PDB file of C-alpha atoms in Angstrom:
ATOM      1  CA  MET A 260      11.466 -49.950 -28.443  1.00 45.00           C
ATOM      2  CA  GLU A 261      12.522 -46.649 -26.600  1.00 51.00           C
ATOM      3  CA  ARG A 262      14.268 -46.880 -23.618  1.00 61.00           C
ATOM      4  CA  VAL A 263      13.895 -44.268 -20.770  1.00 58.00           C
ATOM      5  CA  ARG A 264      16.345 -43.547 -18.267  1.00 64.00           C
ATOM      6  CA  ILE A 265      14.950 -42.870 -14.767  1.00 61.00           C
ATOM      7  CA  TYR A 266      17.657 -40.853 -12.201  1.00 59.00           C
ATOM      8  CA  ILE A 267      16.799 -40.920  -8.785  1.00 61.00           C
ATOM      9  CA  PHE A 268      18.944 -38.359  -6.930  1.00 60.00           C
ATOM     10  CA  PRO A 269      19.293 -38.772  -3.200  1.00 61.00           C
ATOM     11  CA  PRO A 270      17.338 -35.786  -1.252  1.00 63.00           C
ATOM     12  CA  LEU A 271      19.257 -32.893  -0.606  1.00 64.00           C
ATOM     13  CA  ASN A 272      19.744 -31.245   2.951  1.00 66.00           C
ATOM     14  CA  ARG A 273      18.612 -28.202   2.400  1.00 68.00           C
ATOM     15  CA  LYS A 274      15.331 -26.318   3.339  1.00 67.00           C
ATOM     16  CA  ILE A 275      13.365 -23.850   1.098  1.00 68.00           C
ATOM     17  CA  LEU A 276      11.919 -20.875   3.295  1.00 65.00           C
ATOM     18  CA  ARG A 277       8.906 -19.531   1.294  1.00 65.00           C
ATOM     19  CA  ILE A 278       7.231 -16.364   2.566  1.00 63.00           C
ATOM     20  CA  ASP A 279       3.664 -15.810   1.384  1.00 62.00           C
ATOM     21  CA  TYR A 280       2.592 -12.101   2.076  1.00 60.00           C
ATOM     22  CA  ASP A 281      -0.858 -11.156   2.896  1.00 65.00           C
ATOM     23  CA  PHE A 282      -2.194  -8.134   0.457  1.00 69.00           C
ATOM     24  CA  ASP A 283      -5.688  -8.420   2.204  1.00 79.00           C
ATOM     25  CA  PHE A 284      -6.281  -4.813   2.581  1.00 89.00           C
ATOM     26  CA  THR A 285      -8.041  -1.992   0.518  1.00 92.00           C
ATOM     27  CA  LEU A 286      -6.236   0.485  -1.308  1.00 95.00           C
ATOM     28  CA  LEU A 287      -7.461   3.733  -2.856  1.00 96.00           C
ATOM     29  CA  GLY A 288      -5.631   5.633  -4.934  1.00 97.00           C
ATOM     30  CA  ILE A 289      -6.068   9.397  -4.573  1.00 97.00           C
ATOM     31  CA  ILE A 290      -5.167  12.335  -7.117  1.00 97.00           C
ATOM     32  CA  SER A 291      -4.838  15.655  -5.369  1.00 96.00           C
ATOM     33  CA  VAL A 292      -2.779  18.726  -5.236  1.00 94.00           C
ATOM     34  CA  LEU A 293      -3.077  19.252  -2.096  1.00 95.00           C
ATOM     35  CA  LYS A 294      -0.098  19.100   0.639  1.00 95.00           C
ATOM     36  CA  ASP A 295      -0.274  15.938   2.830  1.00 95.00           C
ATOM     37  CA  TYR A 296      -1.240  17.796   5.787  1.00 95.00           C
ATOM     38  CA  ARG A 297      -4.101  19.625   3.830  1.00 96.00           C
ATOM     39  CA  LEU A 298      -5.393  16.408   2.634  1.00 96.00           C
ATOM     40  CA  CYS A 299      -5.603  14.802   6.021  1.00 96.00           C
ATOM     41  CA  PHE A 300      -7.375  18.066   7.215  1.00 95.00           C
ATOM     42  CA  TYR A 301     -10.033  17.476   4.635  1.00 94.00           C
ATOM     43  CA  LEU A 302     -10.091  13.641   5.647  1.00 94.00           C
ATOM     44  CA  ASN A 303     -10.622  14.222   9.306  1.00 94.00           C
ATOM     45  CA  LYS A 304     -13.381  16.798   8.583  1.00 92.00           C
ATOM     46  CA  SER A 305     -15.279  14.961   5.843  1.00 89.00           C
ATOM     47  CA  LEU A 306     -14.737  11.321   7.309  1.00 89.00           C
ATOM     48  CA  ILE A 307     -14.868  12.291  10.735  1.00 89.00           C
ATOM     49  CA  MET A 308     -11.529  10.507  11.503  1.00 92.00           C
ATOM     50  CA  ASN A 309      -8.441  11.858  13.469  1.00 94.00           C
ATOM     51  CA  PHE A 310      -5.163  11.203  11.220  1.00 96.00           C
ATOM     52  CA  ILE A 311      -1.999  11.887  12.790  1.00 96.00           C
ATOM     53  CA  ARG A 312       1.299  12.366  11.258  1.00 96.00           C
ATOM     54  CA  SER A 313       3.447   8.981  11.560  1.00 95.00           C
ATOM     55  CA  GLU A 314       7.174   8.341  11.316  1.00 95.00           C
ATOM     56  CA  ASP A 315       8.138   8.443   7.690  1.00 94.00           C
ATOM     57  CA  LEU A 316       8.259   5.311   5.583  1.00 93.00           C
ATOM     58  CA  GLN A 317      11.933   4.930   4.576  1.00 93.00           C
ATOM     59  CA  LEU A 318      12.654   2.469   1.606  1.00 91.00           C
ATOM     60  CA  THR A 319      16.131   2.235  -0.371  1.00 86.00           C
ATOM     61  CA  ASN A 320      16.267   2.706  -4.347  1.00 79.00           C
ATOM     62  CA  GLU A 321      18.249   0.611  -6.591  1.00 78.00           C
ATOM     63  CA  ASN A 322      21.127   2.819  -5.886  1.00 81.00           C
ATOM     64  CA  ASP A 323      21.184   2.090  -2.388  1.00 83.00           C
ATOM     65  CA  GLU A 324      19.769   5.626  -1.530  1.00 86.00           C
ATOM     66  CA  GLU A 325      17.097   6.265   1.071  1.00 91.00           C
ATOM     67  CA  ILE A 326      14.052   7.536   0.086  1.00 92.00           C
ATOM     68  CA  TYR A 327      11.391   8.783   2.675  1.00 94.00           C
ATOM     69  CA  PHE A 328       7.555   9.017   2.180  1.00 95.00           C
ATOM     70  CA  SER A 329       5.226  10.846   4.521  1.00 96.00           C
ATOM     71  CA  THR A 330       2.438   8.726   6.358  1.00 97.00           C
ATOM     72  CA  PHE A 331      -0.378   9.409   8.532  1.00 97.00           C
ATOM     73  CA  TYR A 332      -2.201   6.683  10.825  1.00 97.00           C
ATOM     74  CA  CYS A 333      -5.727   6.562  11.971  1.00 96.00           C
ATOM     75  CA  PHE A 334      -7.173   3.752  14.034  1.00 95.00           C
ATOM     76  CA  LEU A 335     -10.891   3.283  14.742  1.00 91.00           C
ATOM     77  CA  GLU A 336     -11.775   1.460  17.549  1.00 88.00           C
ATOM     78  CA  GLU A 337     -14.913   0.198  16.657  1.00 85.00           C
ATOM     79  CA  GLY A 338     -14.308  -2.292  14.353  1.00 81.00           C
ATOM     80  CA  GLU A 339     -10.523  -2.185  14.506  1.00 89.00           C
ATOM     81  CA  ILE A 340      -9.948  -0.645  11.074  1.00 92.00           C
ATOM     82  CA  GLU A 341      -6.402   1.018  10.567  1.00 94.00           C
ATOM     83  CA  PHE A 342      -6.039   3.868   7.946  1.00 95.00           C
ATOM     84  CA  HIS A 343      -2.799   4.733   6.342  1.00 96.00           C
ATOM     85  CA  LEU A 344      -2.608   7.575   4.214  1.00 97.00           C
ATOM     86  CA  LEU A 345       0.736   7.361   2.033  1.00 96.00           C
ATOM     87  CA  ALA A 346       2.490   9.841  -0.154  1.00 97.00           C
ATOM     88  CA  ASN A 347       3.352   8.109  -3.400  1.00 96.00           C
ATOM     89  CA  LYS A 348       6.069  10.867  -4.116  1.00 95.00           C
ATOM     90  CA  GLY A 349       9.055  10.862  -2.164  1.00 90.00           C
ATOM     91  CA  ASP A 350      11.999  12.856  -1.853  1.00 86.00           C
ATOM     92  CA  GLY A 351      14.120  10.830  -4.603  1.00 84.00           C
ATOM     93  CA  GLY A 352      11.387   8.629  -6.450  1.00 90.00           C
ATOM     94  CA  PHE A 353       7.863   6.821  -5.968  1.00 93.00           C
ATOM     95  CA  LEU A 354       6.291   4.591  -3.706  1.00 94.00           C
ATOM     96  CA  ILE A 355       4.776   2.750  -6.277  1.00 94.00           C
ATOM     97  CA  PRO A 356       6.580   3.449  -9.521  1.00 93.00           C
ATOM     98  CA  GLU A 357       3.977   2.068 -11.694  1.00 94.00           C
ATOM     99  CA  LYS A 358       1.172   4.693 -10.761  1.00 95.00           C
ATOM    100  CA  LYS A 359       3.179   7.722 -11.109  1.00 95.00           C
ATOM    101  CA  GLU A 360      -0.104   9.744 -11.775  1.00 96.00           C
ATOM    102  CA  VAL A 361      -1.502   8.731  -8.076  1.00 97.00           C
ATOM    103  CA  ASP A 362      -0.560  11.515  -5.333  1.00 97.00           C
ATOM    104  CA  TYR A 363      -1.440   9.454  -2.317  1.00 97.00           C
ATOM    105  CA  PHE A 364      -2.489   5.696  -1.400  1.00 97.00           C
ATOM    106  CA  LEU A 365      -5.123   5.066   1.330  1.00 97.00           C
ATOM    107  CA  LYS A 366      -4.285   1.844   2.850  1.00 96.00           C
ATOM    108  CA  ILE A 367      -7.365   0.362   4.895  1.00 94.00           C
ATOM    109  CA  ASN A 368      -6.933  -2.692   6.847  1.00 92.00           C
ATOM    110  CA  LYS A 369      -9.945  -4.504   8.222  1.00 85.00           C
ATOM    111  CA  LEU A 370     -12.643  -2.488   6.346  1.00 87.00           C
ATOM    112  CA  PRO A 371     -16.135  -4.297   6.265  1.00 86.00           C
ATOM    113  CA  THR A 372     -17.320  -5.464   3.069  1.00 82.00           C
ATOM    114  CA  GLY A 373     -19.394  -2.594   1.466  1.00 85.00           C
ATOM    115  CA  GLU A 374     -17.785  -0.025   3.048  1.00 89.00           C
ATOM    116  CA  GLU A 375     -15.472   0.857   0.593  1.00 91.00           C
ATOM    117  CA  GLN A 376     -17.695   2.371  -1.771  1.00 92.00           C
ATOM    118  CA  LYS A 377     -19.125   4.603   1.031  1.00 92.00           C
ATOM    119  CA  ILE A 378     -15.513   5.792   1.458  1.00 93.00           C
ATOM    120  CA  VAL A 379     -14.932   6.459  -2.276  1.00 94.00           C
ATOM    121  CA  LEU A 380     -18.269   8.528  -2.395  1.00 94.00           C
ATOM    122  CA  ALA A 381     -17.052  10.468   0.467  1.00 93.00           C
ATOM    123  CA  LEU A 382     -13.575  11.102  -0.767  1.00 94.00           C
ATOM    124  CA  ARG A 383     -15.203  12.437  -4.072  1.00 95.00           C
ATOM    125  CA  LYS A 384     -17.174  15.047  -2.708  1.00 94.00           C
ATOM    126  CA  ILE A 385     -13.885  16.516  -1.440  1.00 93.00           C
ATOM    127  CA  PRO A 386     -13.342  19.474  -4.023  1.00 91.00           C
ATOM    128  CA  ALA A 387      -9.366  19.490  -3.775  1.00 91.00           C
ATOM    129  CA  ILE A 388      -9.419  15.758  -4.795  1.00 96.00           C
ATOM    130  CA  GLN A 389      -9.625  15.252  -8.612  1.00 96.00           C
ATOM    131  CA  ALA A 390     -10.096  11.607  -8.395  1.00 96.00           C
ATOM    132  CA  VAL A 391     -10.336   8.446  -6.169  1.00 96.00           C
ATOM    133  CA  VAL A 392      -9.381   5.161  -7.808  1.00 95.00           C
ATOM    134  CA  PRO A 393      -9.690   1.639  -6.113  1.00 95.00           C
ATOM    135  CA  ILE A 394      -6.697  -0.382  -6.588  1.00 94.00           C
ATOM    136  CA  ASN A 395      -5.995  -4.073  -6.387  1.00 92.00           C
ATOM    137  CA  PRO A 396      -2.736  -4.550  -4.375  1.00 90.00           C
ATOM    138  CA  ASN A 397      -2.287  -7.615  -5.988  1.00 87.00           C
ATOM    139  CA  THR A 398      -1.867  -6.066  -9.771  1.00 91.00           C
ATOM    140  CA  LEU A 399       1.186  -4.150  -8.595  1.00 91.00           C
ATOM    141  CA  LYS A 400       4.634  -5.047  -9.504  1.00 91.00           C
ATOM    142  CA  SER A 401       5.980  -3.045  -6.394  1.00 89.00           C
ATOM    143  CA  LYS A 402       3.280  -4.274  -4.000  1.00 87.00           C
ATOM    144  CA  ILE A 403       5.861  -4.938  -1.211  1.00 87.00           C
ATOM    145  CA  ASN A 404       6.338  -1.478  -0.423  1.00 87.00           C
ATOM    146  CA  LEU A 405       2.935  -1.177   0.695  1.00 88.00           C
ATOM    147  CA  LEU A 406       4.062  -3.971   3.806  1.00 85.00           C
ATOM    148  CA  PHE A 407       5.233  -2.190   6.968  1.00 76.00           C
TER     149      PHE A 407
END
């Protein structure tokens, strides 16, 4: 008969902090040759919104160099929906490196169910936008860059 030894260690006096981030937002990838301010002009016109320039999003790359990404913000009071237009290409890298083909991300907080498809269809009608792709943020490696 084989004997099994069980060791019981006293509990250690350390606490573990676990942070669970909430990626509960809609994310659309936009492919367009437009400059960011021109894209906002078309978004304001076609979606009847009021995007305004925000402070650039600042990240640090693996070489400790700062990279800046242009951002635009719009808030709709009815439904308290927040829209953030983020440039994927900064002055020294990508916001989401695994999606290099995407030029801009449209991050939408608190979007009611069923509204995503309406926004995608409206964006696809803009002639200067080549493609609009819904993206699941939970599948991205660098999804933490979308939290600010």
